[in-house]
């Protein structure tokens, strides 16, 4: 089995064959065992306690919002129980619901892995619906269909499906050194793997070589896939790679990267340990926390688990 990182490992049976069965969906919504996860402004309702947990609700208190047309998504089945997400934006919170809203980035590392994965699924889908209300083909307002897995245009009959944007994220390796960059948008000493979107007409391996060259001037040869991570901000699939660097000279793309440099394996091992232990120390170079696949790419290479 491959390694699974935060937002991976979704335990639900998505039961996609049920999505178009309106009677079956209605039956699930009448079932007192069914669980509903409300999100507002893409933040999940959580039970206020020392250990935060997703506030899964019964359907009944939300019936008025569902009947009023609040976006509702069938997420899947677990132990026979249907799980839904609802966009509670603008809806009145039912009076007996006592919840807090916590940002997904903050909440995800503190809840069980499977719950974080379901949250990623719900957040990405609700965000997609909020931003795709009009037909890309004819401009008419579209309606939700297939229990939240499609939008349909009543005018030109086009179907629109939720998008996932592929991103390559990679560590270029030169012997015992690896290339990390510091983003312009993030102040301080935070370095990370280079990354970028796969473009149309490009394989992931080609995107790795192009992005490393564009951002750092370094040419890469062999590229090896490691693992992937859903990243629901809003809807990316982070695909992690090691790349064999063929050149060492660095010429940064000043638009995106403030600084790129080669780090030794030992330096990266120490940065991984610090990032796993807690928040950044502004006086030291740092790496992303374990929520991000960049952390694990660096961890695995620096500890000798993966080689190019
Ligand atoms: Zn249309």
PDB file of C-alpha atoms and ligand atoms in Angstrom:
ATOM      1  CA  UNK A   1       0.000   0.000   0.000  1.00  0.00           C
ATOM      2  CA  UNK A   2       1.151   3.521  -0.747  1.00  0.00           C
ATOM      3  CA  UNK A   3       1.684   6.188   1.904  1.00  0.00           C
ATOM      4  CA  UNK A   4      -1.460   8.230   2.606  1.00  0.00           C
ATOM      5  CA  UNK A   5      -1.170  11.832   3.798  1.00  0.00           C
ATOM      6  CA  UNK A   6      -3.641  14.388   5.178  1.00  0.00           C
ATOM      7  CA  UNK A   7      -6.839  14.618   3.048  1.00  0.00           C
ATOM      8  CA  UNK A   8      -6.187  11.136   1.577  1.00  0.00           C
ATOM      9  CA  UNK A   9      -7.687   7.873   2.831  1.00  0.00           C
ATOM     10  CA  UNK A  10     -11.389   8.671   2.413  1.00  0.00           C
ATOM     11  CA  UNK A  11     -13.295   5.790   4.110  1.00  0.00           C
ATOM     12  CA  UNK A  12     -16.627   6.386   2.331  1.00  0.00           C
ATOM     13  CA  UNK A  13     -18.049   4.123  -0.340  1.00  0.00           C
ATOM     14  CA  UNK A  14     -18.997   6.841  -2.824  1.00  0.00           C
ATOM     15  CA  UNK A  15     -21.781   4.614  -4.234  1.00  0.00           C
ATOM     16  CA  UNK A  16     -21.768   6.671  -7.418  1.00  0.00           C
ATOM     17  CA  UNK A  17     -24.394   4.404  -8.984  1.00  0.00           C
ATOM     18  CA  UNK A  18     -26.909   5.838  -6.458  1.00  0.00           C
ATOM     19  CA  UNK A  19     -26.378   9.509  -7.325  1.00  0.00           C
ATOM     20  CA  UNK A  20     -29.074   9.637 -10.017  1.00  0.00           C
ATOM     21  CA  UNK A  21     -31.594   7.581  -8.037  1.00  0.00           C
ATOM     22  CA  UNK A  22     -33.780  10.380  -6.624  1.00  0.00           C
ATOM     23  CA  UNK A  23     -36.057   8.019  -4.711  1.00  0.00           C
ATOM     24  CA  UNK A  24     -33.107   6.348  -3.011  1.00  0.00           C
ATOM     25  CA  UNK A  25     -31.581   9.738  -2.103  1.00  0.00           C
ATOM     26  CA  UNK A  26     -34.966  10.877  -0.678  1.00  0.00           C
ATOM     27  CA  UNK A  27     -35.199   7.681   1.379  1.00  0.00           C
ATOM     28  CA  UNK A  28     -31.723   8.319   2.805  1.00  0.00           C
ATOM     29  CA  UNK A  29     -32.727  11.876   3.759  1.00  0.00           C
ATOM     30  CA  UNK A  30     -35.712  10.456   5.681  1.00  0.00           C
ATOM     31  CA  UNK A  31     -33.537   7.964   7.552  1.00  0.00           C
ATOM     32  CA  UNK A  32     -32.764   9.110  11.138  1.00  0.00           C
ATOM     33  CA  UNK A  33     -29.379   7.328  10.900  1.00  0.00           C
ATOM     34  CA  UNK A  34     -28.234   9.547   8.004  1.00  0.00           C
ATOM     35  CA  UNK A  35     -25.451  12.029   8.798  1.00  0.00           C
ATOM     36  CA  UNK A  36     -25.205  15.561   7.463  1.00  0.00           C
ATOM     37  CA  UNK A  37     -22.121  17.807   7.608  1.00  0.00           C
ATOM     38  CA  UNK A  38     -22.941  21.529   7.366  1.00  0.00           C
ATOM     39  CA  UNK A  39     -20.284  23.955   6.093  1.00  0.00           C
ATOM     40  CA  UNK A  40     -20.529  27.730   6.076  1.00  0.00           C
ATOM     41  CA  UNK A  41     -18.029  29.812   4.095  1.00  0.00           C
ATOM     42  CA  UNK A  42     -16.307  26.453   3.396  1.00  0.00           C
ATOM     43  CA  UNK A  43     -15.682  25.929   7.107  1.00  0.00           C
ATOM     44  CA  UNK A  44     -17.223  22.861   8.749  1.00  0.00           C
ATOM     45  CA  UNK A  45     -19.418  23.029  11.811  1.00  0.00           C
ATOM     46  CA  UNK A  46     -17.435  21.507  14.683  1.00  0.00           C
ATOM     47  CA  UNK A  47     -18.445  20.468  18.167  1.00  0.00           C
ATOM     48  CA  UNK A  48     -16.980  22.920  20.667  1.00  0.00           C
ATOM     49  CA  UNK A  49     -14.691  20.887  22.906  1.00  0.00           C
ATOM     50  CA  UNK A  50     -11.037  20.471  23.799  1.00  0.00           C
ATOM     51  CA  UNK A  51     -10.673  17.931  20.984  1.00  0.00           C
ATOM     52  CA  UNK A  52     -12.464  19.372  17.956  1.00  0.00           C
ATOM     53  CA  UNK A  53     -14.593  16.968  15.930  1.00  0.00           C
ATOM     54  CA  UNK A  54     -16.771  17.372  12.849  1.00  0.00           C
ATOM     55  CA  UNK A  55     -20.332  18.143  13.945  1.00  0.00           C
ATOM     56  CA  UNK A  56     -22.242  15.475  11.995  1.00  0.00           C
ATOM     57  CA  UNK A  57     -25.939  16.279  12.284  1.00  0.00           C
ATOM     58  CA  UNK A  58     -29.189  14.401  11.710  1.00  0.00           C
ATOM     59  CA  UNK A  59     -31.117  15.605   8.658  1.00  0.00           C
ATOM     60  CA  UNK A  60     -34.308  16.685  10.473  1.00  0.00           C
ATOM     61  CA  UNK A  61     -33.125  20.102  11.804  1.00  0.00           C
ATOM     62  CA  UNK A  62     -31.916  20.998   8.294  1.00  0.00           C
ATOM     63  CA  UNK A  63     -35.040  19.983   6.418  1.00  0.00           C
ATOM     64  CA  UNK A  64     -36.158  23.598   5.799  1.00  0.00           C
ATOM     65  CA  UNK A  65     -32.768  24.496   4.297  1.00  0.00           C
ATOM     66  CA  UNK A  66     -32.751  21.373   2.095  1.00  0.00           C
ATOM     67  CA  UNK A  67     -36.283  22.055   0.861  1.00  0.00           C
ATOM     68  CA  UNK A  68     -35.269  25.677   0.297  1.00  0.00           C
ATOM     69  CA  UNK A  69     -32.616  24.557  -2.173  1.00  0.00           C
ATOM     70  CA  UNK A  70     -29.396  24.774  -0.138  1.00  0.00           C
ATOM     71  CA  UNK A  71     -26.647  22.913  -2.062  1.00  0.00           C
ATOM     72  CA  UNK A  72     -26.667  19.312  -0.814  1.00  0.00           C
ATOM     73  CA  UNK A  73     -24.131  16.647  -1.777  1.00  0.00           C
ATOM     74  CA  UNK A  74     -24.283  12.902  -1.310  1.00  0.00           C
ATOM     75  CA  UNK A  75     -20.763  12.041  -0.118  1.00  0.00           C
ATOM     76  CA  UNK A  76     -21.114   8.274   0.270  1.00  0.00           C
ATOM     77  CA  UNK A  77     -21.879   5.393   2.610  1.00  0.00           C
ATOM     78  CA  UNK A  78     -20.132   4.168   5.751  1.00  0.00           C
ATOM     79  CA  UNK A  79     -21.453   1.089   7.573  1.00  0.00           C
ATOM     80  CA  UNK A  80     -24.693   1.455   5.634  1.00  0.00           C
ATOM     81  CA  UNK A  81     -25.289   5.069   6.714  1.00  0.00           C
ATOM     82  CA  UNK A  82     -25.543   7.784   4.091  1.00  0.00           C
ATOM     83  CA  UNK A  83     -23.353  10.858   4.529  1.00  0.00           C
ATOM     84  CA  UNK A  84     -24.224  14.246   3.029  1.00  0.00           C
ATOM     85  CA  UNK A  85     -22.696  17.731   3.073  1.00  0.00           C
ATOM     86  CA  UNK A  86     -24.801  20.884   2.958  1.00  0.00           C
ATOM     87  CA  UNK A  87     -23.781  24.444   2.187  1.00  0.00           C
ATOM     88  CA  UNK A  88     -25.223  26.355   5.145  1.00  0.00           C
ATOM     89  CA  UNK A  89     -24.165  29.731   3.725  1.00  0.00           C
ATOM     90  CA  UNK A  90     -26.891  32.243   4.384  1.00  0.00           C
ATOM     91  CA  UNK A  91     -29.069  29.633   6.107  1.00  0.00           C
ATOM     92  CA  UNK A  92     -30.206  30.151   9.653  1.00  0.00           C
ATOM     93  CA  UNK A  93     -28.529  27.693  11.965  1.00  0.00           C
ATOM     94  CA  UNK A  94     -31.204  25.478  13.495  1.00  0.00           C
ATOM     95  CA  UNK A  95     -31.780  26.634  17.097  1.00  0.00           C
ATOM     96  CA  UNK A  96     -30.588  23.402  18.737  1.00  0.00           C
ATOM     97  CA  UNK A  97     -27.257  23.346  16.854  1.00  0.00           C
ATOM     98  CA  UNK A  98     -24.351  24.600  18.957  1.00  0.00           C
ATOM     99  CA  UNK A  99     -21.308  24.682  16.715  1.00  0.00           C
ATOM    100  CA  UNK A 100     -18.107  26.510  15.959  1.00  0.00           C
ATOM    101  CA  UNK A 101     -16.698  27.148  12.504  1.00  0.00           C
ATOM    102  CA  UNK A 102     -13.012  26.225  12.150  1.00  0.00           C
ATOM    103  CA  UNK A 103     -10.883  26.730   9.047  1.00  0.00           C
ATOM    104  CA  UNK A 104     -10.114  23.441   7.279  1.00  0.00           C
ATOM    105  CA  UNK A 105      -6.328  24.006   7.312  1.00  0.00           C
ATOM    106  CA  UNK A 106      -6.387  24.457  11.081  1.00  0.00           C
ATOM    107  CA  UNK A 107      -8.850  21.667  11.810  1.00  0.00           C
ATOM    108  CA  UNK A 108      -7.589  18.923   9.461  1.00  0.00           C
ATOM    109  CA  UNK A 109      -4.377  17.958  11.338  1.00  0.00           C
ATOM    110  CA  UNK A 110      -6.342  17.607  14.607  1.00  0.00           C
ATOM    111  CA  UNK A 111      -9.079  15.183  13.456  1.00  0.00           C
ATOM    112  CA  UNK A 112      -8.865  11.525  12.323  1.00  0.00           C
ATOM    113  CA  UNK A 113      -7.455  11.037   8.824  1.00  0.00           C
ATOM    114  CA  UNK A 114     -10.697   9.660   7.370  1.00  0.00           C
ATOM    115  CA  UNK A 115     -12.693  12.649   8.647  1.00  0.00           C
ATOM    116  CA  UNK A 116     -10.160  15.071   7.128  1.00  0.00           C
ATOM    117  CA  UNK A 117     -10.517  13.254   3.793  1.00  0.00           C
ATOM    118  CA  UNK A 118     -14.323  13.525   3.871  1.00  0.00           C
ATOM    119  CA  UNK A 119     -13.941  17.199   4.745  1.00  0.00           C
ATOM    120  CA  UNK A 120     -11.697  17.696   1.701  1.00  0.00           C
ATOM    121  CA  UNK A 121     -14.310  16.033  -0.507  1.00  0.00           C
ATOM    122  CA  UNK A 122     -17.109  18.229   0.910  1.00  0.00           C
ATOM    123  CA  UNK A 123     -15.117  21.467   0.790  1.00  0.00           C
ATOM    124  CA  UNK A 124     -13.938  21.018  -2.797  1.00  0.00           C
ATOM    125  CA  UNK A 125     -17.417  20.132  -4.077  1.00  0.00           C
ATOM    126  CA  UNK A 126     -19.268  22.919  -2.248  1.00  0.00           C
ATOM    127  CA  UNK A 127     -16.685  25.424  -3.439  1.00  0.00           C
ATOM    128  CA  UNK A 128     -17.063  24.180  -7.027  1.00  0.00           C
ATOM    129  CA  UNK A 129     -20.844  24.636  -6.925  1.00  0.00           C
ATOM    130  CA  UNK A 130     -20.508  28.133  -5.445  1.00  0.00           C
ATOM    131  CA  UNK A 131     -18.197  29.206  -8.286  1.00  0.00           C
ATOM    132  CA  UNK A 132     -19.873  27.412 -11.212  1.00  0.00           C
ATOM    133  CA  UNK A 133     -23.438  28.634 -11.145  1.00  0.00           C
ATOM    134  CA  UNK A 134     -23.543  29.535 -14.841  1.00  0.00           C
ATOM    135  CA  UNK A 135     -23.118  27.417 -17.948  1.00  0.00           C
ATOM    136  CA  UNK A 136     -19.614  27.736 -19.419  1.00  0.00           C
ATOM    137  CA  UNK A 137     -21.084  27.078 -22.861  1.00  0.00           C
ATOM    138  CA  UNK A 138     -24.081  29.463 -23.063  1.00  0.00           C
ATOM    139  CA  UNK A 139     -24.032  31.532 -19.863  1.00  0.00           C
ATOM    140  CA  UNK A 140     -27.424  30.400 -18.517  1.00  0.00           C
ATOM    141  CA  UNK A 141     -27.869  29.608 -14.821  1.00  0.00           C
ATOM    142  CA  UNK A 142     -27.264  25.886 -14.184  1.00  0.00           C
ATOM    143  CA  UNK A 143     -28.857  23.562 -11.647  1.00  0.00           C
ATOM    144  CA  UNK A 144     -27.321  20.922  -9.419  1.00  0.00           C
ATOM    145  CA  UNK A 145     -27.900  17.314 -10.495  1.00  0.00           C
ATOM    146  CA  UNK A 146     -26.732  13.771  -9.608  1.00  0.00           C
ATOM    147  CA  UNK A 147     -26.855  14.466  -5.861  1.00  0.00           C
ATOM    148  CA  UNK A 148     -24.255  17.210  -6.196  1.00  0.00           C
ATOM    149  CA  UNK A 149     -21.878  15.525  -8.673  1.00  0.00           C
ATOM    150  CA  UNK A 150     -22.955  17.430 -11.757  1.00  0.00           C
ATOM    151  CA  UNK A 151     -24.445  20.730 -12.913  1.00  0.00           C
ATOM    152  CA  UNK A 152     -26.924  20.745 -15.727  1.00  0.00           C
ATOM    153  CA  UNK A 153     -27.756  23.572 -18.122  1.00  0.00           C
ATOM    154  CA  UNK A 154     -31.517  23.717 -18.779  1.00  0.00           C
ATOM    155  CA  UNK A 155     -30.931  25.943 -21.838  1.00  0.00           C
ATOM    156  CA  UNK A 156     -28.313  24.133 -23.956  1.00  0.00           C
ATOM    157  CA  UNK A 157     -28.409  20.793 -22.069  1.00  0.00           C
ATOM    158  CA  UNK A 158     -24.662  20.769 -21.372  1.00  0.00           C
ATOM    159  CA  UNK A 159     -23.480  18.795 -18.334  1.00  0.00           C
ATOM    160  CA  UNK A 160     -20.673  20.189 -16.203  1.00  0.00           C
ATOM    161  CA  UNK A 161     -18.616  18.023 -13.839  1.00  0.00           C
ATOM    162  CA  UNK A 162     -16.537  18.960 -10.764  1.00  0.00           C
ATOM    163  CA  UNK A 163     -12.912  19.692 -11.605  1.00  0.00           C
ATOM    164  CA  UNK A 164      -9.723  18.506  -9.994  1.00  0.00           C
ATOM    165  CA  UNK A 165      -6.612  20.489 -10.939  1.00  0.00           C
ATOM    166  CA  UNK A 166      -3.391  18.431 -11.162  1.00  0.00           C
ATOM    167  CA  UNK A 167      -0.337  20.013  -9.536  1.00  0.00           C
ATOM    168  CA  UNK A 168       3.194  18.603  -9.607  1.00  0.00           C
ATOM    169  CA  UNK A 169       5.324  19.132  -6.500  1.00  0.00           C
ATOM    170  CA  UNK A 170       8.905  17.942  -6.576  1.00  0.00           C
ATOM    171  CA  UNK A 171      12.317  17.739  -5.041  1.00  0.00           C
ATOM    172  CA  UNK A 172      15.141  18.049  -7.564  1.00  0.00           C
ATOM    173  CA  UNK A 173      18.071  15.938  -6.356  1.00  0.00           C
ATOM    174  CA  UNK A 174      21.766  16.406  -7.138  1.00  0.00           C
ATOM    175  CA  UNK A 175      23.762  13.726  -5.320  1.00  0.00           C
ATOM    176  CA  UNK A 176      23.441  14.488  -1.616  1.00  0.00           C
ATOM    177  CA  UNK A 177      21.695  17.824  -2.184  1.00  0.00           C
ATOM    178  CA  UNK A 178      18.126  18.827  -2.912  1.00  0.00           C
ATOM    179  CA  UNK A 179      16.620  22.025  -4.299  1.00  0.00           C
ATOM    180  CA  UNK A 180      14.144  24.054  -2.234  1.00  0.00           C
ATOM    181  CA  UNK A 181      12.580  27.430  -2.996  1.00  0.00           C
ATOM    182  CA  UNK A 182      11.153  30.279  -0.957  1.00  0.00           C
ATOM    183  CA  UNK A 183       7.948  31.770  -2.341  1.00  0.00           C
ATOM    184  CA  UNK A 184       7.606  35.540  -2.809  1.00  0.00           C
ATOM    185  CA  UNK A 185       4.165  35.492  -1.250  1.00  0.00           C
ATOM    186  CA  UNK A 186       5.364  33.981   2.029  1.00  0.00           C
ATOM    187  CA  UNK A 187       7.645  36.088   4.239  1.00  0.00           C
ATOM    188  CA  UNK A 188      10.226  34.614   6.622  1.00  0.00           C
ATOM    189  CA  UNK A 189      12.477  31.603   6.176  1.00  0.00           C
ATOM    190  CA  UNK A 190       9.913  29.100   4.877  1.00  0.00           C
ATOM    191  CA  UNK A 191      11.324  26.943   2.087  1.00  0.00           C
ATOM    192  CA  UNK A 192       9.425  24.209   0.258  1.00  0.00           C
ATOM    193  CA  UNK A 193       9.461  21.940  -2.759  1.00  0.00           C
ATOM    194  CA  UNK A 194       8.964  23.670  -6.103  1.00  0.00           C
ATOM    195  CA  UNK A 195       5.466  23.139  -7.516  1.00  0.00           C
ATOM    196  CA  UNK A 196       3.143  24.164 -10.318  1.00  0.00           C
ATOM    197  CA  UNK A 197       0.013  23.272 -12.273  1.00  0.00           C
ATOM    198  CA  UNK A 198       0.160  20.683 -15.028  1.00  0.00           C
ATOM    199  CA  UNK A 199      -0.698  22.518 -18.245  1.00  0.00           C
ATOM    200  CA  UNK A 200      -2.939  21.268 -21.074  1.00  0.00           C
ATOM    201  CA  UNK A 201      -1.113  18.888 -23.397  1.00  0.00           C
ATOM    202  CA  UNK A 202       1.554  17.925 -20.866  1.00  0.00           C
ATOM    203  CA  UNK A 203       2.390  14.807 -18.844  1.00  0.00           C
ATOM    204  CA  UNK A 204       3.143  15.176 -15.119  1.00  0.00           C
ATOM    205  CA  UNK A 205       6.812  14.281 -15.765  1.00  0.00           C
ATOM    206  CA  UNK A 206       7.064  16.997 -18.418  1.00  0.00           C
ATOM    207  CA  UNK A 207       5.431  19.469 -16.027  1.00  0.00           C
ATOM    208  CA  UNK A 208       8.044  18.592 -13.362  1.00  0.00           C
ATOM    209  CA  UNK A 209      10.930  19.352 -15.738  1.00  0.00           C
ATOM    210  CA  UNK A 210       9.301  22.542 -17.034  1.00  0.00           C
ATOM    211  CA  UNK A 211       8.405  23.932 -13.609  1.00  0.00           C
ATOM    212  CA  UNK A 212      11.838  23.254 -12.082  1.00  0.00           C
ATOM    213  CA  UNK A 213      13.497  24.944 -15.056  1.00  0.00           C
ATOM    214  CA  UNK A 214      11.116  27.927 -15.089  1.00  0.00           C
ATOM    215  CA  UNK A 215      11.392  28.562 -11.365  1.00  0.00           C
ATOM    216  CA  UNK A 216      15.069  27.781 -10.736  1.00  0.00           C
ATOM    217  CA  UNK A 217      16.887  27.446 -14.077  1.00  0.00           C
ATOM    218  CA  UNK A 218      17.889  23.856 -13.184  1.00  0.00           C
ATOM    219  CA  UNK A 219      17.518  21.174 -15.891  1.00  0.00           C
ATOM    220  CA  UNK A 220      16.137  17.777 -14.834  1.00  0.00           C
ATOM    221  CA  UNK A 221      16.327  14.338 -16.427  1.00  0.00           C
ATOM    222  CA  UNK A 222      14.736  11.302 -14.812  1.00  0.00           C
ATOM    223  CA  UNK A 223      11.516  11.904 -12.841  1.00  0.00           C
ATOM    224  CA  UNK A 224      10.056   9.463 -10.327  1.00  0.00           C
ATOM    225  CA  UNK A 225       6.500   9.535  -8.960  1.00  0.00           C
ATOM    226  CA  UNK A 226       6.188   9.125  -5.195  1.00  0.00           C
ATOM    227  CA  UNK A 227       2.636   9.760  -3.915  1.00  0.00           C
ATOM    228  CA  UNK A 228      -0.318  12.136  -4.208  1.00  0.00           C
ATOM    229  CA  UNK A 229      -2.514  14.184  -1.896  1.00  0.00           C
ATOM    230  CA  UNK A 230      -5.918  15.835  -2.442  1.00  0.00           C
ATOM    231  CA  UNK A 231      -5.555  19.529  -1.538  1.00  0.00           C
ATOM    232  CA  UNK A 232      -8.996  21.128  -1.133  1.00  0.00           C
ATOM    233  CA  UNK A 233      -7.934  24.803  -1.524  1.00  0.00           C
ATOM    234  CA  UNK A 234      -9.942  24.817  -3.649  1.00  0.00           C
ATOM    235  CA  UNK A 235      -9.563  21.560  -5.563  1.00  0.00           C
ATOM    236  CA  UNK A 236      -6.051  20.402  -6.425  1.00  0.00           C
ATOM    237  CA  UNK A 237      -4.439  17.001  -6.639  1.00  0.00           C
ATOM    238  CA  UNK A 238      -0.841  17.362  -5.460  1.00  0.00           C
ATOM    239  CA  UNK A 239       1.333  14.756  -7.184  1.00  0.00           C
ATOM    240  CA  UNK A 240       4.752  14.342  -5.543  1.00  0.00           C
ATOM    241  CA  UNK A 241       7.951  13.521  -7.469  1.00  0.00           C
ATOM    242  CA  UNK A 242      11.710  13.254  -7.167  1.00  0.00           C
ATOM    243  CA  UNK A 243      13.604  14.651 -10.149  1.00  0.00           C
ATOM    244  CA  UNK A 244      17.219  14.005 -11.116  1.00  0.00           C
ATOM    245  CA  UNK A 245      18.937  17.387 -11.582  1.00  0.00           C
ATOM    246  CA  UNK A 246      21.332  17.488 -14.520  1.00  0.00           C
ATOM    247  CA  UNK A 247      22.635  21.011 -13.830  1.00  0.00           C
ATOM    248  CA  UNK A 248      23.389  22.908 -10.601  1.00  0.00           C
ATOM    249  CA  UNK A 249      23.357  26.599 -11.465  1.00  0.00           C
ATOM    250  CA  UNK A 250      20.326  28.447 -10.085  1.00  0.00           C
ATOM    251  CA  UNK A 251      18.603  31.329 -11.907  1.00  0.00           C
ATOM    252  CA  UNK A 252      15.338  32.089 -10.075  1.00  0.00           C
ATOM    253  CA  UNK A 253      12.119  33.303 -11.652  1.00  0.00           C
ATOM    254  CA  UNK A 254      11.862  36.512  -9.612  1.00  0.00           C
ATOM    255  CA  UNK A 255       8.112  36.781 -10.270  1.00  0.00           C
ATOM    256  CA  UNK A 256       7.374  33.725  -8.155  1.00  0.00           C
ATOM    257  CA  UNK A 257      10.452  32.704  -6.204  1.00  0.00           C
ATOM    258  CA  UNK A 258      12.319  34.965  -3.767  1.00  0.00           C
ATOM    259  CA  UNK A 259      15.181  32.495  -3.389  1.00  0.00           C
ATOM    260  CA  UNK A 260      16.097  28.921  -4.342  1.00  0.00           C
ATOM    261  CA  UNK A 261      19.070  26.985  -3.077  1.00  0.00           C
ATOM    262  CA  UNK A 262      20.608  23.575  -2.638  1.00  0.00           C
ATOM    263  CA  UNK A 263      20.318  22.047   0.820  1.00  0.00           C
ATOM    264  CA  UNK A 264      22.254  19.019   2.070  1.00  0.00           C
ATOM    265  CA  UNK A 265      20.404  15.887   3.131  1.00  0.00           C
ATOM    266  CA  UNK A 266      21.380  16.566   6.748  1.00  0.00           C
ATOM    267  CA  UNK A 267      20.086  20.158   6.614  1.00  0.00           C
ATOM    268  CA  UNK A 268      16.753  18.954   5.249  1.00  0.00           C
ATOM    269  CA  UNK A 269      16.551  16.196   7.868  1.00  0.00           C
ATOM    270  CA  UNK A 270      16.892  18.839  10.610  1.00  0.00           C
ATOM    271  CA  UNK A 271      14.294  21.105   8.949  1.00  0.00           C
ATOM    272  CA  UNK A 272      11.839  18.167   8.720  1.00  0.00           C
ATOM    273  CA  UNK A 273      12.314  17.416  12.427  1.00  0.00           C
ATOM    274  CA  UNK A 274      11.674  21.057  13.379  1.00  0.00           C
ATOM    275  CA  UNK A 275       8.584  21.294  11.139  1.00  0.00           C
ATOM    276  CA  UNK A 276       7.162  18.113  12.678  1.00  0.00           C
ATOM    277  CA  UNK A 277       7.758  19.475  16.193  1.00  0.00           C
ATOM    278  CA  UNK A 278       5.815  22.723  15.932  1.00  0.00           C
ATOM    279  CA  UNK A 279       5.383  26.214  14.468  1.00  0.00           C
ATOM    280  CA  UNK A 280       8.120  27.980  12.497  1.00  0.00           C
ATOM    281  CA  UNK A 281      10.985  29.636  14.347  1.00  0.00           C
ATOM    282  CA  UNK A 282      11.366  32.912  12.394  1.00  0.00           C
ATOM    283  CA  UNK A 283      15.127  32.937  12.987  1.00  0.00           C
ATOM    284  CA  UNK A 284      15.635  29.640  11.130  1.00  0.00           C
ATOM    285  CA  UNK A 285      14.928  28.226   7.683  1.00  0.00           C
ATOM    286  CA  UNK A 286      11.826  26.027   7.825  1.00  0.00           C
ATOM    287  CA  UNK A 287       9.680  23.536   5.913  1.00  0.00           C
ATOM    288  CA  UNK A 288       5.893  23.043   5.721  1.00  0.00           C
ATOM    289  CA  UNK A 289       4.131  21.123   8.511  1.00  0.00           C
ATOM    290  CA  UNK A 290       3.073  17.465   8.058  1.00  0.00           C
ATOM    291  CA  UNK A 291      -0.357  18.516   6.672  1.00  0.00           C
ATOM    292  CA  UNK A 292       1.416  19.141   3.335  1.00  0.00           C
ATOM    293  CA  UNK A 293       2.889  16.502   1.042  1.00  0.00           C
ATOM    294  CA  UNK A 294       6.002  18.705   0.623  1.00  0.00           C
ATOM    295  CA  UNK A 295       6.888  17.799   4.210  1.00  0.00           C
ATOM    296  CA  UNK A 296       6.715  14.074   3.438  1.00  0.00           C
ATOM    297  CA  UNK A 297       8.660  14.301   0.179  1.00  0.00           C
ATOM    298  CA  UNK A 298      11.450  16.029   2.136  1.00  0.00           C
ATOM    299  CA  UNK A 299      11.135  13.601   5.048  1.00  0.00           C
ATOM    300  CA  UNK A 300      11.281  10.510   2.886  1.00  0.00           C
ATOM    301  CA  UNK A 301      14.247  11.646   0.777  1.00  0.00           C
ATOM    302  CA  UNK A 302      16.267  13.048   3.698  1.00  0.00           C
ATOM    303  CA  UNK A 303      15.829   9.838   5.691  1.00  0.00           C
ATOM    304  CA  UNK A 304      16.804   7.635   2.739  1.00  0.00           C
ATOM    305  CA  UNK A 305      13.359   6.078   2.181  1.00  0.00           C
ATOM    306  CA  UNK A 306      13.179   7.307  -1.434  1.00  0.00           C
ATOM    307  CA  UNK A 307      15.970   7.804  -3.930  1.00  0.00           C
ATOM    308  CA  UNK A 308      15.842   9.016  -7.484  1.00  0.00           C
TER     309      UNK A 308
HETATM  310 ZN1  LIG B   1     -25.788  26.084 -21.418  1.00  0.00          ZN
END
